[in-house]
């Protein structure tokens, strides 16, 4: 039996690797349209900033590695132009036909189209692929731009602003919505604004990008959209988000065809509704489940809470689940508590960390949270995300037995302090 995977980055290669572990005798082939596989796209802003010295450091595996160590055939420069599921074959650019018995679609996502006039500017760049980052690095070196406009205040936009400031540019971020990071959270947005202003980055919210042609450099970071055209052309059903609809086994509406990664929907653990939240962590986990099922094992993907973290000039900004405003829009009766405490003992360099927790006033169920600070942010948000996965109530979170030692944590963890405060309010 042959398993064919379309897409050779996070989800696709995770699917192929997991399928190999499930079935050592399965024939597995991966088709990747680009020239590079298995690279860390989340590291691109850090490469542009100079914190990663060489682009090759972002490449995790090569086709040769997969052939030798995993017995998986990976072809680069192999663009699939159509899928014929009745014939169990795909057609490549150039006319070659490749047979499959089971198929995993991991076509990822692409930058959301910008204003054509802006996108056509010679100084306009995206930061989506390794090639994008290398072109931007050359431009910075050769043209020596002084002023940059970043369109979009999402993950890439904020990290791009950081990278460009480290290159000495004056930076302005323009975001159409009134919030950053696509999260309706006024307090989080205000904290991020203060951080940006401290490092002399102008943040303009609620504005459309106009007059950016006067900037020496323009970064298009106004979001991404799933690559679903190939799947839709084969008769695969799309979901209400516009991404590919899948069940908990990552199987699409076509039997034996699976989808994973940025092209597919996931179930939100808090709302119970399909969402499209394209993150590398999610892509890898979805790929593992798709690969296991495609190889004959029964596995399920439970869903996502939208847990994410981004660095804004050294300050971690993390969140999971719903903000208070989002919870209200979803029909909950949210109550929120926000506290600031030290991440660890002052004499061990502990710094302030701000934790906000949101719960439903009727059921006391935890709905979401955010953490901001320069130390201990990832650990704190991961505790909250774990609580969401297990549908904990506020008092159950407050009861957690968390570690304490002065070099690492306070005797009262900031998450527990926030839970105690919230317990008084619900």
PDB file of N, CA and C in Angstrom, residues 97-144:
ATOM      1  N   UNK A  97       1.822  11.500 -13.367  1.00  0.00           N
ATOM      2  CA  UNK A  97       0.767  10.998 -12.483  1.00  0.00           C
ATOM      3  C   UNK A  97       1.390  10.106 -11.418  1.00  0.00           C
ATOM      4  N   UNK A  98       0.964  10.312 -10.171  1.00  0.00           N
ATOM      5  CA  UNK A  98       1.503   9.546  -9.044  1.00  0.00           C
ATOM      6  C   UNK A  98       0.342   8.860  -8.335  1.00  0.00           C
ATOM      7  N   UNK A  99       0.445   7.540  -8.189  1.00  0.00           N
ATOM      8  CA  UNK A  99      -0.631   6.749  -7.589  1.00  0.00           C
ATOM      9  C   UNK A  99      -0.555   6.786  -6.062  1.00  0.00           C
ATOM     10  N   UNK A 100      -1.700   6.644  -5.428  1.00  0.00           N
ATOM     11  CA  UNK A 100      -1.744   6.487  -3.973  1.00  0.00           C
ATOM     12  C   UNK A 100      -2.895   5.559  -3.602  1.00  0.00           C
ATOM     13  N   UNK A 101      -2.780   4.974  -2.421  1.00  0.00           N
ATOM     14  CA  UNK A 101      -3.897   4.243  -1.829  1.00  0.00           C
ATOM     15  C   UNK A 101      -4.574   5.091  -0.758  1.00  0.00           C
ATOM     16  N   UNK A 102      -3.729   5.791   0.004  1.00  0.00           N
ATOM     17  CA  UNK A 102      -4.237   6.753   0.973  1.00  0.00           C
ATOM     18  C   UNK A 102      -3.442   8.036   0.830  1.00  0.00           C
ATOM     19  N   UNK A 103      -4.103   9.139   1.156  1.00  0.00           N
ATOM     20  CA  UNK A 103      -3.525  10.453   0.871  1.00  0.00           C
ATOM     21  C   UNK A 103      -3.632  11.356   2.090  1.00  0.00           C
ATOM     22  N   UNK A 104      -2.568  12.097   2.363  1.00  0.00           N
ATOM     23  CA  UNK A 104      -2.587  13.151   3.382  1.00  0.00           C
ATOM     24  C   UNK A 104      -2.330  14.486   2.688  1.00  0.00           C
ATOM     25  N   UNK A 105      -3.253  15.414   2.848  1.00  0.00           N
ATOM     26  CA  UNK A 105      -3.114  16.756   2.273  1.00  0.00           C
ATOM     27  C   UNK A 105      -2.591  17.681   3.368  1.00  0.00           C
ATOM     28  N   UNK A 106      -1.403  18.194   3.163  1.00  0.00           N
ATOM     29  CA  UNK A 106      -0.772  19.104   4.122  1.00  0.00           C
ATOM     30  C   UNK A 106      -0.209  20.291   3.352  1.00  0.00           C
ATOM     31  N   UNK A 107      -1.095  20.974   2.650  1.00  0.00           N
ATOM     32  CA  UNK A 107      -0.698  22.043   1.731  1.00  0.00           C
ATOM     33  C   UNK A 107      -0.468  23.383   2.417  1.00  0.00           C
ATOM     34  N   UNK A 108      -0.689  23.449   3.723  1.00  0.00           N
ATOM     35  CA  UNK A 108      -0.337  24.646   4.468  1.00  0.00           C
ATOM     36  C   UNK A 108      -1.201  25.849   4.163  1.00  0.00           C
ATOM     37  N   UNK A 109      -0.604  27.012   4.303  1.00  0.00           N
ATOM     38  CA  UNK A 109      -1.311  28.271   4.088  1.00  0.00           C
ATOM     39  C   UNK A 109      -0.375  29.242   3.383  1.00  0.00           C
ATOM     40  N   UNK A 110      -0.924  30.359   2.970  1.00  0.00           N
ATOM     41  CA  UNK A 110      -0.122  31.378   2.281  1.00  0.00           C
ATOM     42  C   UNK A 110      -0.535  32.753   2.795  1.00  0.00           C
ATOM     43  N   UNK A 111       0.297  33.767   2.591  1.00  0.00           N
ATOM     44  CA  UNK A 111      -0.059  35.105   3.044  1.00  0.00           C
ATOM     45  C   UNK A 111      -1.375  35.572   2.428  1.00  0.00           C
ATOM     46  N   UNK A 112      -2.185  36.206   3.250  1.00  0.00           N
ATOM     47  CA  UNK A 112      -3.444  36.758   2.755  1.00  0.00           C
ATOM     48  C   UNK A 112      -3.138  37.876   1.758  1.00  0.00           C
ATOM     49  N   UNK A 113      -3.873  37.915   0.646  1.00  0.00           N
ATOM     50  CA  UNK A 113      -3.577  38.930  -0.366  1.00  0.00           C
ATOM     51  C   UNK A 113      -3.631  40.346   0.194  1.00  0.00           C
ATOM     52  N   UNK A 114      -2.652  41.128  -0.173  1.00  0.00           N
ATOM     53  CA  UNK A 114      -2.619  42.532   0.225  1.00  0.00           C
ATOM     54  C   UNK A 114      -3.170  43.382  -0.905  1.00  0.00           C
ATOM     55  N   UNK A 115      -3.311  44.651  -0.649  1.00  0.00           N
ATOM     56  CA  UNK A 115      -3.691  45.594  -1.699  1.00  0.00           C
ATOM     57  C   UNK A 115      -2.707  45.421  -2.850  1.00  0.00           C
ATOM     58  N   UNK A 116      -3.205  45.137  -4.068  1.00  0.00           N
ATOM     59  CA  UNK A 116      -2.302  44.882  -5.202  1.00  0.00           C
ATOM     60  C   UNK A 116      -1.276  45.990  -5.423  1.00  0.00           C
ATOM     61  N   UNK A 117      -1.694  47.225  -5.187  1.00  0.00           N
ATOM     62  CA  UNK A 117      -0.771  48.340  -5.386  1.00  0.00           C
ATOM     63  C   UNK A 117       0.382  48.286  -4.386  1.00  0.00           C
ATOM     64  N   UNK A 118       0.079  47.835  -3.159  1.00  0.00           N
ATOM     65  CA  UNK A 118       1.128  47.723  -2.144  1.00  0.00           C
ATOM     66  C   UNK A 118       2.002  46.508  -2.421  1.00  0.00           C
ATOM     67  N   UNK A 119       1.355  45.381  -2.749  1.00  0.00           N
ATOM     68  CA  UNK A 119       2.104  44.148  -3.006  1.00  0.00           C
ATOM     69  C   UNK A 119       3.073  44.298  -4.176  1.00  0.00           C
ATOM     70  N   UNK A 120       2.749  45.199  -5.116  1.00  0.00           N
ATOM     71  CA  UNK A 120       3.591  45.385  -6.303  1.00  0.00           C
ATOM     72  C   UNK A 120       4.797  46.280  -6.039  1.00  0.00           C
ATOM     73  N   UNK A 121       4.857  46.899  -4.869  1.00  0.00           N
ATOM     74  CA  UNK A 121       5.986  47.775  -4.576  1.00  0.00           C
ATOM     75  C   UNK A 121       7.284  46.978  -4.541  1.00  0.00           C
ATOM     76  N   UNK A 122       8.350  47.491  -5.119  1.00  0.00           N
ATOM     77  CA  UNK A 122       9.627  46.748  -5.114  1.00  0.00           C
ATOM     78  C   UNK A 122      10.197  46.562  -3.721  1.00  0.00           C
ATOM     79  N   UNK A 123       9.776  47.390  -2.776  1.00  0.00           N
ATOM     80  CA  UNK A 123      10.286  47.281  -1.407  1.00  0.00           C
ATOM     81  C   UNK A 123       9.331  46.514  -0.489  1.00  0.00           C
ATOM     82  N   UNK A 124       8.326  45.832  -1.073  1.00  0.00           N
ATOM     83  CA  UNK A 124       7.358  45.081  -0.277  1.00  0.00           C
ATOM     84  C   UNK A 124       7.765  43.614  -0.182  1.00  0.00           C
ATOM     85  N   UNK A 125       7.718  43.064   1.032  1.00  0.00           N
ATOM     86  CA  UNK A 125       8.132  41.680   1.273  1.00  0.00           C
ATOM     87  C   UNK A 125       7.135  40.970   2.176  1.00  0.00           C
ATOM     88  N   UNK A 126       7.036  39.654   1.988  1.00  0.00           N
ATOM     89  CA  UNK A 126       6.375  38.800   2.969  1.00  0.00           C
ATOM     90  C   UNK A 126       7.473  38.085   3.745  1.00  0.00           C
ATOM     91  N   UNK A 127       7.074  37.411   4.832  1.00  0.00           N
ATOM     92  CA  UNK A 127       8.034  36.642   5.613  1.00  0.00           C
ATOM     93  C   UNK A 127       7.399  35.279   5.926  1.00  0.00           C
ATOM     94  N   UNK A 128       7.192  34.506   4.860  1.00  0.00           N
ATOM     95  CA  UNK A 128       6.463  33.243   4.968  1.00  0.00           C
ATOM     96  C   UNK A 128       7.345  32.025   4.741  1.00  0.00           C
ATOM     97  N   UNK A 129       8.320  32.155   3.856  1.00  0.00           N
ATOM     98  CA  UNK A 129       9.189  31.025   3.528  1.00  0.00           C
ATOM     99  C   UNK A 129      10.649  31.390   3.776  1.00  0.00           C
ATOM    100  N   UNK A 130      11.494  30.382   3.714  1.00  0.00           N
ATOM    101  CA  UNK A 130      12.934  30.597   3.874  1.00  0.00           C
ATOM    102  C   UNK A 130      13.454  31.523   2.784  1.00  0.00           C
ATOM    103  N   UNK A 131      12.947  31.354   1.574  1.00  0.00           N
ATOM    104  CA  UNK A 131      13.355  32.207   0.452  1.00  0.00           C
ATOM    105  C   UNK A 131      12.947  33.657   0.703  1.00  0.00           C
ATOM    106  N   UNK A 132      11.750  33.861   1.295  1.00  0.00           N
ATOM    107  CA  UNK A 132      11.307  35.221   1.633  1.00  0.00           C
ATOM    108  C   UNK A 132      12.307  35.881   2.573  1.00  0.00           C
ATOM    109  N   UNK A 133      12.698  35.169   3.604  1.00  0.00           N
ATOM    110  CA  UNK A 133      13.611  35.728   4.601  1.00  0.00           C
ATOM    111  C   UNK A 133      14.981  36.032   3.997  1.00  0.00           C
ATOM    112  N   UNK A 134      15.441  35.167   3.114  1.00  0.00           N
ATOM    113  CA  UNK A 134      16.748  35.408   2.491  1.00  0.00           C
ATOM    114  C   UNK A 134      16.704  36.629   1.576  1.00  0.00           C
ATOM    115  N   UNK A 135      15.600  36.795   0.843  1.00  0.00           N
ATOM    116  CA  UNK A 135      15.464  37.989  -0.006  1.00  0.00           C
ATOM    117  C   UNK A 135      15.439  39.256   0.844  1.00  0.00           C
ATOM    118  N   UNK A 136      14.733  39.196   1.960  1.00  0.00           N
ATOM    119  CA  UNK A 136      14.656  40.356   2.844  1.00  0.00           C
ATOM    120  C   UNK A 136      16.032  40.684   3.430  1.00  0.00           C
ATOM    121  N   UNK A 137      16.777  39.666   3.817  1.00  0.00           N
ATOM    122  CA  UNK A 137      18.117  39.892   4.357  1.00  0.00           C
ATOM    123  C   UNK A 137      19.021  40.578   3.318  1.00  0.00           C
ATOM    124  N   UNK A 138      18.926  40.118   2.074  1.00  0.00           N
ATOM    125  CA  UNK A 138      19.737  40.747   1.017  1.00  0.00           C
ATOM    126  C   UNK A 138      19.338  42.196   0.817  1.00  0.00           C
ATOM    127  N   UNK A 139      18.031  42.455   0.845  1.00  0.00           N
ATOM    128  CA  UNK A 139      17.539  43.826   0.663  1.00  0.00           C
ATOM    129  C   UNK A 139      18.069  44.732   1.778  1.00  0.00           C
ATOM    130  N   UNK A 140      18.022  44.247   3.016  1.00  0.00           N
ATOM    131  CA  UNK A 140      18.506  45.037   4.143  1.00  0.00           C
ATOM    132  C   UNK A 140      19.993  45.335   3.991  1.00  0.00           C
ATOM    133  N   UNK A 141      20.747  44.361   3.499  1.00  0.00           N
ATOM    134  CA  UNK A 141      22.193  44.528   3.350  1.00  0.00           C
ATOM    135  C   UNK A 141      22.552  45.447   2.197  1.00  0.00           C
ATOM    136  N   UNK A 142      21.843  45.297   1.067  1.00  0.00           N
ATOM    137  CA  UNK A 142      22.206  46.027  -0.137  1.00  0.00           C
ATOM    138  C   UNK A 142      21.590  47.431  -0.193  1.00  0.00           C
ATOM    139  N   UNK A 143      20.343  47.588   0.235  1.00  0.00           N
ATOM    140  CA  UNK A 143      19.635  48.863   0.084  1.00  0.00           C
ATOM    141  C   UNK A 143      19.728  49.762   1.314  1.00  0.00           C
ATOM    142  N   UNK A 144      20.052  49.196   2.463  1.00  0.00           N
ATOM    143  CA  UNK A 144      20.170  49.956   3.702  1.00  0.00           C
ATOM    144  C   UNK A 144      18.946  50.834   3.963  1.00  0.00           C
TER     145      UNK A 144
END
